[in-house]
Amino acid sequence: MSRTSKSILNIITAILGQIFIILIGFISRKIFILYLDAEYLGLNGLFSSILTVLSLTELGLGPAMIFSLYKPLAENDISICKALMRLYRKAYLIIGSIVLVVGWCITPFIKYLIKDIPENISGIHYIYIMFVLNAAISYFYSYKRSLITASQNQYQINAVHTAVYFCMNILQIIVLLLTHNYYCFLGIQILSTFAENIVLSVRVDKRFPWMKDKKGYNEIPAQTRNEIIRNVKAMIFHRFGGIVTDAIDNILISKFFGLLFLGLYSNYLVIFSAIKSVLQTFFSSITASVGDFGIQKSSEESYSLYRKIQFFNFWLVSFCTICLFVLTNPFVEIFWLGKEYLISGEILNVVLLNFYFENMRRTILTFKEAFGLPWHDRFKPLIGAIVNLLFSTILAIKWGVIGVFIGTTITLLGVNVWIEAYVVFKYVFHKSFLSFLKEYVFQAMLFGITLLCTLWICNLLSFQPFLNFVFRGIICLFFPNVIYWIIYRQSKEFKYIISLVNKYFMPAKRL
């Protein structure tokens, strides 16, 4: 199977699986809210953020591991692959044990991260320990996932994850309907994590039978070993900065504004994370192919590939963001949770701008990961974490909840975006950073103008709520896409995407 064919298969299975996960997740969330108190949602968000911080112990080993496997897999160097996998197995056993022990030790301090502990929730410490156990289990077999990813067979992980997630949600819904018990809800989640790891482990052993062979190990070459050590050192900074940036909003909201608002916000995160996960699955599905492409092609050819992927990313991200601006609050009010679960339009606007800027980084980050470049911007995450913590805290005290999210905006634009792009353009494409800046600013302006025009048209509607939502959806579907088609229809990137669609999704045209 060709590199492009594998990427297409990975993308299709990832997106279809993610859409399925989103749908069942919305149903599960609705049942959760009907049968458990809103504060449980806040606990979910808070404990997930704490465990995200604990995952710093992983030290960014995953990306470094996948990158180190590209070359030996391409050359079918089994002895080196076996040596690398043995090393990674030991590393992840240690990491999972550290998460379990450190997470357990933090238990007595959980109460200090909650503004007002709800009286209607008992055993908060036991709930937290169940979160810790679930996180630790996820590490014990995860090293085998990397072998599937590096071999460009991400679709296998996608299929298993979708099936396990579906079964987990069905069982959780049944448990909530019958028992209303949150402990049983979490217990099913832990069992599902364990089951997914076991299934993937068995599949890897069948796909790569040499994994069971305890003989024939070679020493890892000094150059490869030094490269791994260097990348892991750099990824420590990246993991730390990324975790702080991702977790700080939830922790600050819990500390200053309580679990109730955090619960409301976490409902919106379900929507945004669902869309974001679809976008991320696209890039996780092609990262290994981009890495393989980079090994065999020139920097100019890599830049041409970047422009095509970035074009597609802009179209997709801006379209999704416009739809979220127009449809999120009406969807929450009419179809999902009700008016009492809405957050203010001003806060939503800032959160969605962050959604746009965050996801517009995906192409650059994919190339940076695929080409193994964490060392060159290793201090960026630390700077970003400090800026984010400082501005989010100060602005939260001054402006309230919205200040937390503005602090994140400042971090994205003031630190992350331009440093990442500078590194990739210098070390991968050997081009000026201005090439990136001109295109980025143009696309941001195009997005902003298209968004404002779409909002203006939608605000002219004055039907009853359901019809308003339907017509808003139709406008979002057609208006931004027509604008982008008019502007980009003659570009090389647009023609390339159309050629892929015709080749892989229009079988009649291949006959």
Short mmCIF file of C-alpha atoms in Angstrom, two decimals:
data_model
loop_
_atom_site.label_atom_id
_atom_site.label_comp_id
_atom_site.label_asym_id
_atom_site.label_seq_id
_atom_site.Cartn_x
_atom_site.Cartn_y
_atom_site.Cartn_z
CA MET A 1 0.00 0.00 0.00
CA SER A 2 1.41 3.41 -0.98
CA ARG A 3 2.18 6.22 1.48
CA THR A 4 -0.76 8.28 0.23
CA SER A 5 -3.15 5.31 0.33
CA LYS A 6 -2.18 4.56 3.92
CA SER A 7 -2.72 8.21 4.87
CA ILE A 8 -6.16 8.24 3.22
CA LEU A 9 -7.16 5.01 5.01
CA ASN A 10 -5.92 6.37 8.32
CA ILE A 11 -7.82 9.62 7.81
CA ILE A 12 -11.10 7.94 6.80
CA THR A 13 -11.14 5.52 9.72
CA ALA A 14 -10.07 8.23 12.17
CA ILE A 15 -12.71 10.74 11.12
CA LEU A 16 -15.56 8.23 10.85
CA GLY A 17 -14.60 6.77 14.20
CA GLN A 18 -14.36 10.19 15.79
CA ILE A 19 -17.77 11.26 14.48
CA PHE A 20 -19.25 8.07 15.92
CA ILE A 21 -17.50 8.75 19.24
CA ILE A 22 -18.85 12.30 19.28
CA LEU A 23 -22.43 11.18 18.75
CA ILE A 24 -22.39 8.50 21.45
CA GLY A 25 -20.49 10.93 23.72
CA PHE A 26 -23.25 13.55 23.45
CA ILE A 27 -25.88 10.97 24.39
CA SER A 28 -23.79 9.78 27.32
CA ARG A 29 -23.25 13.39 28.47
CA LYS A 30 -26.98 14.07 28.38
CA ILE A 31 -27.70 11.00 30.53
CA PHE A 32 -24.89 12.02 32.88
CA ILE A 33 -26.45 15.44 33.44
CA LEU A 34 -29.96 14.01 33.92
CA TYR A 35 -28.94 11.50 36.59
CA LEU A 36 -25.98 13.15 38.34
CA ASP A 37 -25.47 16.64 39.79
CA ALA A 38 -23.75 19.35 37.73
CA GLU A 39 -20.82 19.44 40.18
CA TYR A 40 -19.75 16.00 38.98
CA LEU A 41 -19.01 17.59 35.61
CA GLY A 42 -16.70 20.03 37.37
CA LEU A 43 -14.93 17.16 39.13
CA ASN A 44 -14.43 15.44 35.79
CA GLY A 45 -12.82 18.58 34.35
CA LEU A 46 -10.67 19.28 37.41
CA PHE A 47 -9.36 15.75 37.91
CA SER A 48 -8.71 15.35 34.19
CA SER A 49 -6.59 18.52 34.33
CA ILE A 50 -4.64 17.26 37.35
CA LEU A 51 -3.93 13.96 35.61
CA THR A 52 -2.86 15.90 32.54
CA VAL A 53 -0.24 17.60 34.70
CA LEU A 54 0.87 14.21 36.07
CA SER A 55 1.36 12.95 32.51
CA LEU A 56 4.42 15.21 32.47
CA THR A 57 6.25 12.09 33.71
CA GLU A 58 5.90 10.71 30.17
CA LEU A 59 8.53 13.29 29.26
CA GLY A 60 7.45 13.41 25.62
CA LEU A 61 8.86 9.95 25.02
CA GLY A 62 6.05 9.07 22.57
CA PRO A 63 6.98 11.45 19.71
CA ALA A 64 10.69 10.71 20.15
CA MET A 65 9.95 6.99 20.06
CA ILE A 66 7.87 7.18 16.89
CA PHE A 67 10.47 9.33 15.13
CA SER A 68 13.27 6.89 16.03
CA LEU A 69 11.27 3.99 14.52
CA TYR A 70 10.73 5.55 11.06
CA LYS A 71 14.13 4.63 9.65
CA PRO A 72 14.53 1.04 11.01
CA LEU A 73 10.97 0.18 9.97
CA ALA A 74 11.56 1.59 6.48
CA GLU A 75 14.79 -0.45 6.22
CA ASN A 76 13.22 -3.54 7.90
CA ASP A 77 15.99 -3.51 10.52
CA ILE A 78 14.27 -5.87 12.98
CA SER A 79 17.13 -6.06 15.46
CA ILE A 80 17.15 -2.28 16.00
CA CYS A 81 13.35 -2.19 16.23
CA LYS A 82 13.45 -4.89 18.92
CA ALA A 83 16.11 -3.03 20.87
CA LEU A 84 14.11 0.20 20.73
CA MET A 85 10.86 -1.47 21.78
CA ARG A 86 12.59 -3.18 24.72
CA LEU A 87 13.87 0.22 25.85
CA TYR A 88 10.45 1.84 25.50
CA ARG A 89 8.71 -0.99 27.35
CA LYS A 90 10.91 -0.44 30.39
CA ALA A 91 10.43 3.33 30.19
CA TYR A 92 6.62 3.14 30.10
CA LEU A 93 6.45 0.66 32.98
CA ILE A 94 8.42 3.15 35.06
CA ILE A 95 6.26 6.06 33.88
CA GLY A 96 3.00 4.30 34.74
CA SER A 97 4.29 3.42 38.20
CA ILE A 98 5.38 7.02 38.84
CA VAL A 99 1.95 8.35 37.81
CA LEU A 100 0.29 5.88 40.18
CA VAL A 101 2.51 6.72 43.16
CA VAL A 102 2.70 10.51 42.68
CA GLY A 103 -1.01 10.73 41.92
CA TRP A 104 -1.78 8.83 45.11
CA CYS A 105 0.48 11.15 47.14
CA ILE A 106 -1.36 14.24 45.88
CA THR A 107 -4.69 12.93 47.23
CA PRO A 108 -4.62 14.83 50.58
CA PHE A 109 -4.18 18.16 48.77
CA ILE A 110 -7.15 17.83 46.39
CA LYS A 111 -9.42 19.86 48.70
CA TYR A 112 -7.24 22.95 48.25
CA LEU A 113 -7.97 23.04 44.50
CA ILE A 114 -11.75 23.29 44.99
CA LYS A 115 -13.28 26.59 46.06
CA ASP A 116 -16.33 25.08 47.76
CA ILE A 117 -16.55 21.30 48.14
CA PRO A 118 -20.17 20.35 47.34
CA GLU A 119 -22.05 18.65 50.17
CA ASN A 120 -23.91 16.44 47.70
CA ILE A 121 -20.71 14.66 46.58
CA SER A 122 -19.16 12.17 48.95
CA GLY A 123 -15.80 10.45 48.68
CA ILE A 124 -14.08 13.01 46.46
CA HIS A 125 -10.69 11.52 47.33
CA TYR A 126 -11.81 8.04 46.25
CA ILE A 127 -13.11 9.44 42.97
CA TYR A 128 -9.75 11.09 42.37
CA ILE A 129 -7.89 7.82 43.08
CA MET A 130 -10.00 6.09 40.42
CA PHE A 131 -8.91 8.78 37.93
CA VAL A 132 -5.28 8.15 38.90
CA LEU A 133 -5.67 4.39 38.43
CA ASN A 134 -7.20 4.87 34.98
CA ALA A 135 -4.33 7.16 33.92
CA ALA A 136 -1.65 4.79 35.20
CA ILE A 137 -3.14 1.77 33.39
CA SER A 138 -3.07 3.66 30.10
CA TYR A 139 0.75 3.74 30.16
CA PHE A 140 1.56 0.08 30.74
CA TYR A 141 0.95 -1.06 27.13
CA SER A 142 1.04 2.24 25.26
CA TYR A 143 4.57 1.62 23.92
CA LYS A 144 3.09 -0.90 21.47
CA ARG A 145 0.73 1.72 20.02
CA SER A 146 3.75 3.65 18.80
CA LEU A 147 4.85 0.73 16.65
CA ILE A 148 1.49 0.73 14.87
CA THR A 149 1.63 4.50 14.37
CA ALA A 150 5.21 4.54 13.10
CA SER A 151 4.36 1.82 10.54
CA GLN A 152 1.61 4.13 9.14
CA ASN A 153 -1.20 1.81 10.31
CA GLN A 154 -3.02 4.20 12.63
CA TYR A 155 -6.34 2.91 11.27
CA GLN A 156 -5.93 -0.21 13.42
CA ILE A 157 -5.78 1.90 16.59
CA ASN A 158 -8.74 3.94 15.34
CA ALA A 159 -10.90 0.85 14.86
CA VAL A 160 -10.13 -0.64 18.28
CA HIS A 161 -10.56 2.68 20.10
CA THR A 162 -13.94 3.34 18.45
CA ALA A 163 -15.27 -0.12 19.31
CA VAL A 164 -14.11 0.02 22.94
CA TYR A 165 -15.37 3.58 23.41
CA PHE A 166 -18.80 2.62 22.07
CA CYS A 167 -19.10 -0.35 24.43
CA MET A 168 -17.88 1.77 27.35
CA ASN A 169 -20.50 4.47 26.77
CA ILE A 170 -23.33 1.97 26.35
CA LEU A 171 -22.40 0.29 29.64
CA GLN A 172 -22.02 3.66 31.40
CA ILE A 173 -25.44 4.78 30.20
CA ILE A 174 -27.02 1.53 31.43
CA VAL A 175 -25.31 1.89 34.82
CA LEU A 176 -26.46 5.50 35.22
CA LEU A 177 -30.03 4.59 34.29
CA LEU A 178 -30.13 1.68 36.73
CA THR A 179 -27.98 2.83 39.66
CA HIS A 180 -27.20 6.59 39.33
CA ASN A 181 -23.80 5.59 40.74
CA TYR A 182 -20.73 7.62 39.74
CA TYR A 183 -18.29 5.04 41.12
CA CYS A 184 -19.68 2.37 38.79
CA PHE A 185 -19.47 4.90 35.95
CA LEU A 186 -15.74 5.38 36.59
CA GLY A 187 -15.17 1.66 37.14
CA ILE A 188 -16.39 0.93 33.62
CA GLN A 189 -14.00 3.58 32.29
CA ILE A 190 -11.05 1.89 34.01
CA LEU A 191 -12.00 -1.55 32.66
CA SER A 192 -12.36 -0.09 29.16
CA THR A 193 -8.90 1.46 29.27
CA PHE A 194 -7.45 -1.89 30.32
CA ALA A 195 -9.39 -3.77 27.62
CA GLU A 196 -8.26 -1.41 24.84
CA ASN A 197 -4.62 -1.80 25.83
CA ILE A 198 -4.88 -5.60 25.89
CA VAL A 199 -6.59 -5.78 22.47
CA LEU A 200 -3.98 -3.52 20.85
CA SER A 201 -1.17 -5.48 22.49
CA VAL A 202 -2.48 -8.73 20.98
CA ARG A 203 -2.83 -7.10 17.55
CA VAL A 204 0.74 -5.81 17.65
CA ASP A 205 2.08 -9.25 18.60
CA LYS A 206 0.25 -10.75 15.61
CA ARG A 207 1.29 -7.99 13.20
CA PHE A 208 4.92 -7.99 14.39
CA PRO A 209 5.70 -11.57 15.53
CA TRP A 210 9.30 -10.62 16.27
CA MET A 211 7.97 -8.74 19.33
CA LYS A 212 7.73 -12.14 21.10
CA ASP A 213 11.26 -13.14 20.20
CA LYS A 214 13.52 -12.49 23.17
CA LYS A 215 16.69 -13.05 21.16
CA GLY A 216 18.48 -11.22 18.37
CA TYR A 217 18.82 -7.81 20.00
CA ASN A 218 21.47 -5.43 18.76
CA GLU A 219 22.77 -2.46 20.66
CA ILE A 220 21.06 0.79 19.73
CA PRO A 221 23.54 2.79 17.57
CA ALA A 222 25.20 5.65 19.41
CA GLN A 223 23.80 8.22 16.97
CA THR A 224 20.24 6.93 17.42
CA ARG A 225 20.63 6.74 21.20
CA ASN A 226 22.01 10.29 21.40
CA GLU A 227 19.22 11.53 19.15
CA ILE A 228 16.59 9.91 21.37
CA ILE A 229 18.15 11.37 24.52
CA ARG A 230 18.36 14.80 22.93
CA ASN A 231 14.75 14.72 21.73
CA VAL A 232 13.46 13.42 25.08
CA LYS A 233 15.31 16.21 26.89
CA ALA A 234 13.68 18.74 24.59
CA MET A 235 10.26 17.08 24.90
CA ILE A 236 10.41 17.48 28.70
CA PHE A 237 10.08 21.22 28.13
CA HIS A 238 7.39 20.73 25.50
CA ARG A 239 5.36 18.40 27.70
CA PHE A 240 5.60 20.74 30.66
CA GLY A 241 4.58 23.82 28.71
CA GLY A 242 1.79 22.05 26.83
CA ILE A 243 0.35 20.49 29.98
CA VAL A 244 0.39 23.74 31.93
CA THR A 245 -1.24 25.60 29.05
CA ASP A 246 -3.96 22.96 28.65
CA ALA A 247 -4.66 22.46 32.36
CA ILE A 248 -4.27 25.96 33.76
CA ASP A 249 -7.65 27.25 32.54
CA ASN A 250 -9.64 24.53 34.32
CA ILE A 251 -7.59 24.77 37.52
CA LEU A 252 -7.88 28.59 37.68
CA ILE A 253 -11.63 28.44 37.00
CA SER A 254 -12.07 25.86 39.76
CA LYS A 255 -9.95 27.90 42.21
CA PHE A 256 -11.49 31.33 41.57
CA PHE A 257 -15.00 30.60 40.28
CA GLY A 258 -15.96 27.16 41.62
CA LEU A 259 -17.05 23.80 40.23
CA LEU A 260 -20.45 25.00 38.98
CA PHE A 261 -19.05 27.29 36.27
CA LEU A 262 -16.35 24.74 35.50
CA GLY A 263 -19.15 22.24 34.92
CA LEU A 264 -20.91 24.63 32.51
CA TYR A 265 -17.66 25.29 30.67
CA SER A 266 -16.83 21.59 30.50
CA ASN A 267 -20.10 21.04 28.59
CA TYR A 268 -18.85 23.40 25.90
CA LEU A 269 -15.49 21.67 25.96
CA VAL A 270 -17.27 18.47 25.00
CA ILE A 271 -18.38 20.18 21.78
CA PHE A 272 -15.10 21.93 21.05
CA SER A 273 -12.98 18.92 21.99
CA ALA A 274 -15.12 16.74 19.71
CA ILE A 275 -14.45 19.01 16.72
CA LYS A 276 -10.82 19.44 17.72
CA SER A 277 -10.37 15.68 18.01
CA VAL A 278 -11.66 15.22 14.44
CA LEU A 279 -9.11 17.77 13.23
CA GLN A 280 -6.35 16.15 15.28
CA THR A 281 -7.15 12.69 13.96
CA PHE A 282 -6.49 13.99 10.45
CA PHE A 283 -3.00 15.12 11.42
CA SER A 284 -2.16 12.15 13.62
CA SER A 285 -3.13 9.98 10.66
CA ILE A 286 -0.63 11.64 8.31
CA THR A 287 2.28 12.41 10.66
CA ALA A 288 4.07 9.11 10.00
CA SER A 289 3.62 9.57 6.23
CA VAL A 290 5.00 13.11 6.45
CA GLY A 291 8.00 11.75 8.35
CA ASP A 292 8.55 9.05 5.72
CA PHE A 293 8.17 11.70 2.98
CA GLY A 294 10.78 13.91 4.65
CA ILE A 295 13.34 11.08 4.72
CA GLN A 296 13.08 10.55 0.96
CA LYS A 297 12.30 14.00 -0.51
CA SER A 298 13.93 17.43 -0.76
CA SER A 299 13.13 20.48 1.39
CA GLU A 300 11.39 22.15 -1.57
CA GLU A 301 9.14 19.14 -2.07
CA SER A 302 8.41 19.13 1.67
CA TYR A 303 7.45 22.81 1.48
CA SER A 304 5.10 22.08 -1.41
CA LEU A 305 3.46 19.34 0.70
CA TYR A 306 3.21 21.75 3.64
CA ARG A 307 1.37 24.36 1.56
CA LYS A 308 -1.19 21.79 0.44
CA ILE A 309 -1.83 20.52 3.95
CA GLN A 310 -1.91 24.04 5.42
CA PHE A 311 -4.42 25.15 2.81
CA PHE A 312 -6.71 22.25 3.67
CA ASN A 313 -6.24 22.93 7.38
CA PHE A 314 -7.18 26.60 7.03
CA TRP A 315 -10.33 25.80 5.06
CA LEU A 316 -11.41 23.13 7.54
CA VAL A 317 -10.53 25.00 10.76
CA SER A 318 -12.04 28.33 9.69
CA PHE A 319 -15.21 26.63 8.46
CA CYS A 320 -15.62 24.71 11.74
CA THR A 321 -14.93 27.84 13.81
CA ILE A 322 -17.52 29.88 11.90
CA CYS A 323 -20.10 27.13 12.44
CA LEU A 324 -19.28 27.06 16.16
CA PHE A 325 -19.63 30.87 16.45
CA VAL A 326 -23.07 30.74 14.87
CA LEU A 327 -24.53 27.47 16.16
CA THR A 328 -23.04 26.56 19.57
CA ASN A 329 -25.33 28.43 21.96
CA PRO A 330 -28.50 27.69 19.96
CA PHE A 331 -27.53 24.01 19.90
CA VAL A 332 -26.92 23.88 23.67
CA GLU A 333 -30.20 25.70 24.39
CA ILE A 334 -32.56 24.01 21.92
CA PHE A 335 -31.30 20.47 21.42
CA TRP A 336 -28.97 19.49 24.24
CA LEU A 337 -28.99 20.90 27.77
CA GLY A 338 -31.27 23.94 27.99
CA LYS A 339 -30.97 27.68 28.55
CA GLU A 340 -29.71 27.36 32.13
CA TYR A 341 -26.50 25.71 30.87
CA LEU A 342 -25.45 28.59 28.57
CA ILE A 343 -22.33 30.69 29.07
CA SER A 344 -22.14 34.32 27.98
CA GLY A 345 -21.53 35.29 24.37
CA GLU A 346 -18.42 37.32 25.26
CA ILE A 347 -16.73 34.36 26.93
CA LEU A 348 -17.75 32.06 24.09
CA ASN A 349 -16.27 34.43 21.50
CA VAL A 350 -12.84 34.44 23.18
CA VAL A 351 -12.89 30.65 23.63
CA LEU A 352 -13.68 30.19 19.93
CA LEU A 353 -10.93 32.57 18.83
CA ASN A 354 -8.56 30.42 20.88
CA PHE A 355 -10.02 27.38 19.12
CA TYR A 356 -9.13 28.91 15.73
CA PHE A 357 -5.58 29.96 16.68
CA GLU A 358 -4.87 26.65 18.43
CA ASN A 359 -5.96 24.49 15.52
CA MET A 360 -4.25 26.63 12.90
CA ARG A 361 -0.96 25.44 14.47
CA ARG A 362 -1.63 21.83 13.48
CA THR A 363 0.22 21.78 10.16
CA ILE A 364 3.36 23.36 11.59
CA LEU A 365 3.29 21.04 14.61
CA THR A 366 2.85 18.00 12.37
CA PHE A 367 5.96 18.87 10.35
CA LYS A 368 7.91 19.71 13.49
CA GLU A 369 7.06 16.33 15.02
CA ALA A 370 7.52 14.35 11.81
CA PHE A 371 10.98 15.85 11.22
CA GLY A 372 12.06 15.41 14.86
CA LEU A 373 12.66 19.07 15.76
CA PRO A 374 11.74 19.44 19.45
CA TRP A 375 15.23 20.59 20.39
CA HIS A 376 15.21 23.82 18.41
CA ASP A 377 12.32 25.43 20.31
CA ARG A 378 12.77 23.61 23.61
CA PHE A 379 12.46 26.78 25.71
CA LYS A 380 9.29 27.96 23.98
CA PRO A 381 6.93 25.86 26.14
CA LEU A 382 8.45 27.19 29.36
CA ILE A 383 8.06 30.77 28.17
CA GLY A 384 4.50 30.02 27.06
CA ALA A 385 3.61 28.38 30.37
CA ILE A 386 4.91 31.35 32.37
CA VAL A 387 3.13 33.86 30.11
CA ASN A 388 -0.10 31.88 30.24
CA LEU A 389 -0.07 31.44 34.02
CA LEU A 390 0.86 35.08 34.63
CA PHE A 391 -1.63 36.72 32.28
CA SER A 392 -4.48 34.29 32.98
CA THR A 393 -4.16 34.80 36.75
CA ILE A 394 -3.85 38.60 36.59
CA LEU A 395 -6.66 39.02 34.06
CA ALA A 396 -8.91 36.56 35.95
CA ILE A 397 -8.59 38.72 39.06
CA LYS A 398 -9.19 41.89 37.05
CA TRP A 399 -11.87 40.85 34.52
CA GLY A 400 -13.28 37.59 35.85
CA VAL A 401 -13.62 34.33 33.93
CA ILE A 402 -13.05 35.91 30.52
CA GLY A 403 -9.59 37.01 31.67
CA VAL A 404 -8.51 33.36 31.99
CA PHE A 405 -9.20 32.77 28.30
CA ILE A 406 -7.67 36.07 27.15
CA GLY A 407 -4.47 34.96 28.88
CA THR A 408 -4.50 31.87 26.68
CA THR A 409 -5.00 34.03 23.57
CA ILE A 410 -1.96 36.12 24.48
CA THR A 411 0.12 32.96 24.89
CA LEU A 412 -0.96 31.49 21.56
CA LEU A 413 -0.26 34.61 19.50
CA GLY A 414 2.59 36.08 21.51
CA VAL A 415 4.65 32.92 21.95
CA ASN A 416 3.55 29.64 20.37
CA VAL A 417 2.52 30.44 16.81
CA TRP A 418 5.48 32.43 15.58
CA ILE A 419 8.26 30.46 17.34
CA GLU A 420 7.00 27.10 16.01
CA ALA A 421 6.67 28.46 12.50
CA TYR A 422 10.14 30.04 12.62
CA VAL A 423 11.74 26.70 13.57
CA VAL A 424 10.01 24.69 10.84
CA PHE A 425 10.64 27.25 8.11
CA LYS A 426 14.31 27.56 9.06
CA TYR A 427 15.26 23.90 9.62
CA VAL A 428 12.86 22.04 7.33
CA PHE A 429 12.07 24.34 4.40
CA HIS A 430 15.11 26.65 4.62
CA LYS A 431 12.90 29.64 3.93
CA SER A 432 12.24 33.01 5.51
CA PHE A 433 9.72 33.21 8.35
CA LEU A 434 8.07 36.08 6.45
CA SER A 435 6.74 33.54 3.95
CA PHE A 436 4.71 31.99 6.75
CA LEU A 437 3.69 35.32 8.27
CA LYS A 438 2.23 36.76 5.07
CA GLU A 439 0.09 33.70 4.42
CA TYR A 440 -0.98 33.40 8.08
CA VAL A 441 -2.10 37.03 8.29
CA PHE A 442 -3.95 36.81 4.97
CA GLN A 443 -5.81 33.69 6.08
CA ALA A 444 -6.65 35.22 9.47
CA MET A 445 -8.09 38.33 7.77
CA LEU A 446 -10.06 36.20 5.32
CA PHE A 447 -11.44 34.16 8.21
CA GLY A 448 -12.37 37.28 10.19
CA ILE A 449 -14.18 38.95 7.28
CA THR A 450 -16.01 35.74 6.35
CA LEU A 451 -17.03 35.22 9.99
CA LEU A 452 -18.40 38.75 10.38
CA CYS A 453 -20.36 38.50 7.12
CA THR A 454 -21.80 35.12 8.14
CA LEU A 455 -22.85 36.45 11.56
CA TRP A 456 -24.43 39.53 9.98
CA ILE A 457 -26.51 37.41 7.57
CA CYS A 458 -27.58 35.02 10.35
CA ASN A 459 -28.61 37.89 12.63
CA LEU A 460 -31.10 39.03 9.98
CA LEU A 461 -33.15 35.87 10.61
CA SER A 462 -36.19 36.22 12.88
CA PHE A 463 -37.98 32.87 12.85
CA GLN A 464 -38.86 30.67 15.81
CA PRO A 465 -35.76 29.06 17.44
CA PHE A 466 -35.80 25.72 15.63
CA LEU A 467 -36.18 27.27 12.16
CA ASN A 468 -33.57 29.88 13.05
CA PHE A 469 -31.11 27.08 13.85
CA VAL A 470 -31.88 25.24 10.60
CA PHE A 471 -31.44 28.33 8.40
CA ARG A 472 -28.29 29.35 10.30
CA GLY A 473 -26.87 25.89 9.61
CA ILE A 474 -27.65 26.18 5.90
CA ILE A 475 -25.99 29.60 5.73
CA CYS A 476 -22.88 28.28 7.54
CA LEU A 477 -22.71 25.32 5.20
CA PHE A 478 -22.77 27.34 1.99
CA PHE A 479 -21.63 30.94 2.53
CA PRO A 480 -18.05 30.42 3.87
CA ASN A 481 -17.36 27.58 1.43
CA VAL A 482 -18.55 29.61 -1.56
CA ILE A 483 -16.31 32.52 -0.51
CA TYR A 484 -13.28 30.23 -0.16
CA TRP A 485 -14.04 28.50 -3.46
CA ILE A 486 -14.15 31.85 -5.29
CA ILE A 487 -10.80 32.92 -3.81
CA TYR A 488 -8.89 29.61 -4.06
CA ARG A 489 -10.41 27.75 -7.00
CA GLN A 490 -7.42 28.44 -9.30
CA SER A 491 -4.73 27.68 -6.73
CA LYS A 492 -2.41 24.66 -7.00
CA GLU A 493 -3.35 23.56 -3.51
CA PHE A 494 -7.08 23.51 -4.27
CA LYS A 495 -6.54 21.57 -7.50
CA TYR A 496 -4.38 19.05 -5.64
CA ILE A 497 -7.07 18.42 -2.99
CA ILE A 498 -9.69 17.99 -5.72
CA SER A 499 -7.43 15.50 -7.53
CA LEU A 500 -7.15 13.41 -4.34
CA VAL A 501 -10.92 13.48 -3.88
CA ASN A 502 -11.44 12.33 -7.46
CA LYS A 503 -8.84 9.57 -7.12
CA TYR A 504 -9.86 8.08 -3.78
CA PHE A 505 -13.52 9.03 -3.32
CA MET A 506 -14.91 9.06 -6.88
CA PRO A 507 -14.37 5.49 -8.12
CA ALA A 508 -16.49 6.05 -11.23
CA LYS A 509 -13.96 8.57 -12.50
CA ARG A 510 -11.16 6.01 -12.24
CA LEU A 511 -12.94 3.60 -14.63
#
